[in-house]
GROMACS .gro file of C-alpha atoms in nm:
model
  262
    1MET     CA    1  12.597  11.323  11.199
    2LEU     CA    2  12.591  11.193  10.843
    3ALA     CA    3  12.625  10.820  10.791
    4PRO     CA    4  12.971  10.734  10.651
    5LEU     CA    5  12.860  10.652  10.296
    6VAL     CA    6  13.193  10.793  10.179
    7ALA     CA    7  13.515  10.797  10.378
    8GLY     CA    8  13.556  11.104  10.593
    9TYR     CA    9  13.432  11.276  10.904
   10THR     CA   10  13.235  11.571  11.036
   11PRO     CA   11  13.467  11.848  11.162
   12ALA     CA   12  13.450  11.906  11.537
   13TRP     CA   13  13.388  12.281  11.569
   14ASP     CA   14  13.139  12.520  11.723
   15ALA     CA   15  12.955  12.616  11.406
   16PRO     CA   16  12.582  12.688  11.443
   17ARG     CA   17  12.331  12.408  11.396
   18TRP     CA   18  12.229  12.525  11.048
   19VAL     CA   19  12.583  12.469  10.913
   20GLY     CA   20  12.699  12.134  10.775
   21ALA     CA   21  13.058  12.027  10.704
   22TRP     CA   22  13.244  11.719  10.586
   23MET     CA   23  13.613  11.635  10.537
   24THR     CA   24  13.682  11.346  10.302
   25THR     CA   25  13.974  11.107  10.346
   26ARG     CA   26  14.159  10.879  10.109
   27GLU     CA   27  14.002  10.551  10.220
   28GLY     CA   28  13.766  10.361   9.994
   29GLY     CA   29  13.685  10.476   9.643
   30GLN     CA   30  13.748  10.325   9.302
   31GLY     CA   31  14.090  10.476   9.227
   32VAL     CA   32  14.383  10.268   9.105
   33PRO     CA   33  14.756  10.343   9.162
   34PRO     CA   34  14.883  10.608   9.195
   35TYR     CA   35  14.536  10.752   9.268
   36GLN     CA   36  14.411  10.463   9.477
   37GLY     CA   37  14.142  10.573   9.715
   38PHE     CA   38  13.869  10.835   9.700
   39ASN     CA   39  14.029  11.090   9.469
   40LEU     CA   40  13.814  11.395   9.390
   41ALA     CA   41  14.048  11.594   9.162
   42ASP     CA   42  14.006  11.598   8.783
   43HIS     CA   43  14.335  11.774   8.704
   44VAL     CA   44  14.591  11.520   8.829
   45GLY     CA   45  14.574  11.253   8.556
   46ASP     CA   46  14.318  11.019   8.712
   47ASP     CA   47  14.042  10.849   8.513
   48PRO     CA   48  13.774  11.120   8.462
   49SER     CA   49  13.492  10.871   8.498
   50VAL     CA   50  13.622  10.760   8.839
   51VAL     CA   51  13.655  11.120   8.958
   52ALA     CA   52  13.303  11.198   8.837
   53LEU     CA   53  13.171  10.893   9.025
   54HIS     CA   54  13.346  10.997   9.346
   55ARG     CA   55  13.213  11.352   9.318
   56ALA     CA   56  12.860  11.224   9.261
   57GLN     CA   57  12.892  10.996   9.564
   58LEU     CA   58  13.016  11.283   9.781
   59ALA     CA   59  12.738  11.517   9.663
   60ALA     CA   60  12.480  11.249   9.742
   61HIS     CA   61  12.636  11.192  10.084
   62VAL     CA   62  12.629  11.558  10.190
   63GLN     CA   63  12.298  11.607  10.005
   64GLN     CA   64  12.433  11.915   9.830
   65PRO     CA   65  12.582  11.981   9.485
   66LEU     CA   66  12.951  12.071   9.505
   67ALA     CA   67  13.085  12.420   9.435
   68LEU     CA   68  13.440  12.359   9.309
   69LEU     CA   69  13.733  12.590   9.231
   70ARG     CA   70  14.043  12.593   9.014
   71GLN     CA   71  14.287  12.667   9.295
   72VAL     CA   72  14.599  12.866   9.207
   73HIS     CA   73  14.761  12.946   9.547
   74GLY     CA   74  14.644  13.305   9.549
   75HIS     CA   75  14.401  13.522   9.746
   76VAL     CA   76  14.101  13.569   9.515
   77VAL     CA   77  13.763  13.511   9.683
   78CYS     CA   78  13.447  13.444   9.483
   79ASP     CA   79  13.075  13.449   9.567
   80ARG     CA   80  12.895  13.125   9.490
   81GLY     CA   81  12.528  13.051   9.439
   82VAL     CA   82  12.315  12.778   9.289
   83PRO     CA   83  12.292  12.953   8.946
   84ASN     CA   84  12.672  12.946   8.892
   85LEU     CA   85  12.746  12.596   9.021
   86SER     CA   86  12.850  12.470   8.678
   87GLN     CA   87  13.144  12.714   8.680
   88GLN     CA   88  13.480  12.646   8.844
   89PRO     CA   89  13.630  12.990   8.902
   90GLN     CA   90  14.003  13.040   8.932
   91ALA     CA   91  14.021  13.135   9.299
   92ASP     CA   92  14.139  13.010   9.637
   93ALA     CA   93  13.842  13.098   9.856
   94GLN     CA   94  13.467  13.114   9.820
   95ILE     CA   95  13.170  13.229  10.023
   96THR     CA   96  12.795  13.182  10.001
   97ARG     CA   97  12.475  13.299  10.167
   98ASP     CA   98  12.273  13.048   9.963
   99ARG     CA   99  12.142  12.712  10.068
  100GLY     CA  100  12.159  12.425   9.825
  101LEU     CA  101  12.535  12.401   9.759
  102ALA     CA  102  12.848  12.284   9.939
  103LEU     CA  103  13.162  12.497   9.912
  104ALA     CA  104  13.454  12.259   9.849
  105ILE     CA  105  13.831  12.308   9.886
  106GLY     CA  106  14.080  12.056   9.743
  107VAL     CA  107  14.346  11.925   9.981
  108ALA     CA  108  14.674  11.740   9.932
  109ASP     CA  109  14.912  11.923  10.173
  110CYS     CA  110  14.782  12.280  10.177
  111LEU     CA  111  14.556  12.379  10.465
  112PRO     CA  112  14.177  12.392  10.417
  113VAL     CA  113  14.003  12.652  10.634
  114LEU     CA  114  13.625  12.644  10.687
  115TRP     CA  115  13.434  12.946  10.818
  116ALA     CA  116  13.082  12.986  10.957
  117HIS     CA  117  12.923  13.296  11.106
  118ARG     CA  118  12.749  13.210  11.431
  119HIS     CA  119  12.456  13.451  11.388
  120VAL     CA  120  12.413  13.522  11.016
  121PRO     CA  121  12.371  13.253  10.748
  122VAL     CA  122  12.702  13.286  10.565
  123VAL     CA  123  12.984  13.033  10.524
  124ALA     CA  124  13.321  13.034  10.351
  125ALA     CA  125  13.608  12.803  10.262
  126SER     CA  126  13.974  12.894  10.199
  127HIS     CA  127  14.272  12.713  10.045
  128ALA     CA  128  14.568  12.822  10.256
  129GLY     CA  129  14.907  12.694  10.153
  130TRP     CA  130  15.212  12.905  10.226
  131ARG     CA  131  15.165  13.107   9.907
  132GLY     CA  132  14.803  13.174   9.992
  133LEU     CA  133  14.891  13.279  10.345
  134ALA     CA  134  15.162  13.509  10.212
  135ALA     CA  135  14.912  13.660   9.967
  136GLY     CA  136  14.656  13.718  10.244
  137VAL     CA  137  14.391  13.461  10.153
  138LEU     CA  138  14.258  13.448  10.511
  139GLU     CA  139  14.240  13.826  10.537
  140HIS     CA  140  14.062  13.849  10.201
  141THR     CA  141  13.814  13.575  10.295
  142LEU     CA  142  13.721  13.752  10.616
  143ALA     CA  143  13.689  14.088  10.442
  144HIS     CA  144  13.463  13.934  10.176
  145MET     CA  145  13.240  13.770  10.437
  146ALA     CA  146  13.216  14.096  10.632
  147ARG     CA  147  13.114  14.296  10.323
  148ALA     CA  148  12.851  14.037  10.233
  149ILE     CA  149  12.671  14.086  10.565
  150GLY     CA  150  12.746  14.454  10.628
  151GLN     CA  151  12.987  14.409  10.919
  152THR     CA  152  13.339  14.527  10.983
  153PRO     CA  153  13.604  14.255  10.951
  154ALA     CA  154  13.676  14.281  11.324
  155ALA     CA  155  13.311  14.227  11.418
  156CYS     CA  156  13.278  13.942  11.171
  157ALA     CA  157  13.592  13.770  11.305
  158GLU     CA  158  13.460  13.780  11.660
  159GLN     CA  159  13.145  13.600  11.549
  160CYS     CA  160  13.299  13.335  11.323
  161ALA     CA  161  13.365  12.970  11.395
  162VAL     CA  162  13.674  12.855  11.203
  163TRP     CA  163  13.804  12.502  11.147
  164LEU     CA  164  14.149  12.403  11.018
  165GLY     CA  165  14.168  12.072  10.832
  166PRO     CA  166  14.453  11.829  10.765
  167CYS     CA  167  14.768  11.952  10.591
  168ILE     CA  168  15.141  11.886  10.574
  169GLY     CA  169  15.272  11.877  10.931
  170PRO     CA  170  15.552  12.075  11.093
  171SER     CA  171  15.797  11.783  11.095
  172ALA     CA  172  15.753  11.731  10.717
  173PHE     CA  173  15.725  12.082  10.574
  174GLU     CA  174  16.082  12.176  10.488
  175VAL     CA  175  16.118  12.518  10.325
  176GLY     CA  176  16.390  12.753  10.210
  177VAL     CA  177  16.477  13.111  10.293
  178ASP     CA  178  16.247  13.241  10.015
  179VAL     CA  179  15.943  13.100  10.194
  180VAL     CA  180  16.060  13.226  10.532
  181ASN     CA  181  16.108  13.577  10.392
  182ALA     CA  182  15.769  13.572  10.216
  183LEU     CA  183  15.586  13.485  10.537
  184GLN     CA  184  15.737  13.738  10.778
  185PRO     CA  185  15.667  13.813  11.054
  186MET     CA  186  15.672  13.467  11.211
  187THR     CA  187  15.739  13.334  11.559
  188PRO     CA  188  15.956  13.039  11.673
  189LEU     CA  189  15.629  12.844  11.717
  190THR     CA  190  15.552  12.874  11.346
  191CYS     CA  191  15.899  12.825  11.194
  192ARG     CA  192  16.221  12.677  11.328
  193PRO     CA  193  16.563  12.606  11.174
  194HIS     CA  194  16.617  12.252  11.051
  195ALA     CA  195  16.835  12.059  11.294
  196THR     CA  196  17.069  11.908  11.034
  197ARG     CA  197  17.022  12.099  10.708
  198PRO     CA  198  17.173  12.448  10.689
  199ASN     CA  199  16.954  12.720  10.535
  200LYS     CA  200  16.643  12.505  10.571
  201TRP     CA  201  16.349  12.559  10.804
  202LEU     CA  202  16.052  12.354  10.921
  203LEU     CA  203  15.726  12.543  10.878
  204ASN     CA  204  15.424  12.482  11.102
  205LEU     CA  205  15.147  12.572  10.859
  206PRO     CA  206  14.849  12.532  11.098
  207ALA     CA  207  15.027  12.734  11.368
  208LEU     CA  208  15.096  13.010  11.117
  209ALA     CA  209  14.731  13.012  11.010
  210ARG     CA  210  14.620  13.027  11.375
  211GLN     CA  211  14.854  13.320  11.432
  212ARG     CA  212  14.708  13.507  11.135
  213LEU     CA  213  14.349  13.426  11.236
  214GLN     CA  214  14.401  13.535  11.594
  215ARG     CA  215  14.549  13.865  11.476
  216LEU     CA  216  14.231  13.913  11.272
  217GLY     CA  217  14.020  13.858  11.582
  218VAL     CA  218  13.922  13.490  11.553
  219ALA     CA  219  13.969  13.391  11.915
  220GLN     CA  220  13.977  13.012  11.901
  221PRO     CA  221  14.031  12.847  11.562
  222GLN     CA  222  13.955  12.477  11.595
  223GLY     CA  223  14.080  12.160  11.428
  224ASN     CA  224  14.439  12.102  11.319
  225ASP     CA  225  14.680  12.161  11.607
  226GLY     CA  226  14.993  12.054  11.417
  227SER     CA  227  15.010  11.710  11.578
  228ASP     CA  228  15.098  11.397  11.380
  229PRO     CA  229  14.742  11.266  11.317
  230TRP     CA  230  14.667  11.577  11.110
  231CYS     CA  231  14.972  11.542  10.883
  232THR     CA  232  14.891  11.451  10.522
  233VAL     CA  233  15.249  11.340  10.453
  234GLY     CA  234  15.275  11.110  10.753
  235ASN     CA  235  14.942  10.932  10.715
  236ARG     CA  236  14.963  10.759  10.377
  237ALA     CA  237  14.658  10.535  10.419
  238ARG     CA  238  14.434  10.820  10.533
  239TYR     CA  239  14.542  11.120  10.326
  240PHE     CA  240  14.668  11.207   9.980
  241SER     CA  241  14.991  11.411   9.980
  242HIS     CA  242  15.147  11.591   9.685
  243ARG     CA  243  15.471  11.648   9.877
  244ARG     CA  244  15.499  11.274   9.942
  245ASP     CA  245  15.368  11.125   9.615
  246GLY     CA  246  15.315  11.399   9.358
  247THR     CA  247  15.482  11.470   9.026
  248ALA     CA  248  15.467  11.764   8.787
  249GLN     CA  249  15.192  11.576   8.599
  250GLY     CA  250  14.987  11.499   8.911
  251GLY     CA  251  15.072  11.167   9.066
  252THR     CA  252  14.836  11.183   9.361
  253GLY     CA  253  14.474  11.260   9.438
  254ARG     CA  254  14.296  11.524   9.644
  255MET     CA  255  14.050  11.524   9.932
  256LEU     CA  256  13.777  11.786   9.968
  257ALA     CA  257  13.683  11.994  10.271
  258CYS     CA  258  13.319  12.101  10.241
  259VAL     CA  259  13.089  12.344  10.422
  260TRP     CA  260  12.727  12.439  10.355
  261LEU     CA  261  12.416  12.605  10.494
  262GLY     CA  262  12.160  12.344  10.596
   0.00000   0.00000   0.00000
């Protein structure tokens, strides 16, 4: 396990030994209010020099340069390699078969999903908020991984380890009928009516992602089980949360979920 030179932790999942992963948290860092902590986003109004320092510290910690995206809550998946690391494609998922880079997904309420094939050196990372789930970002990520290694999506799913990171929890994620309709079909375990607010529902984002993954053939997604310790909104000292602290101009930072081939 990596020494905690930057705040965060190694995901507990059954990825093969040649795969590395790291989930940053808010603690530490050089940020000042409202970005206090270890902010890694350069699009939220924070001091660019502080963000650059944090990114350099994270890259040194994981011993890999970071492959970053401009996330737009869609389903586009891009292939990443060392030659195109300077680019930040507009996409919400990325895969690589190359060593020497860490795929990174920004987090501040949406769900980060890390993927690792257990037998073939290929990893992926997805940004799965409700819009991404509705657009099929998990399905597109799996299909892209499968094509890259010449497998069917079903065979690839059976052989993938998948980890769900922190996100807004089911007691905090209040949504309207538009979101409910966009995400059909759902079960009572993934969405329930609000107890006191008519026409409002509480969405269990990690449960919904697990449901989608299991339908794809991923037997046992690991990580976020929807309990309170995983909730970005409810754990102010540990996690940034756009729902809790954000504004149209930014107003809060981002963590990064990273995965790489060692």
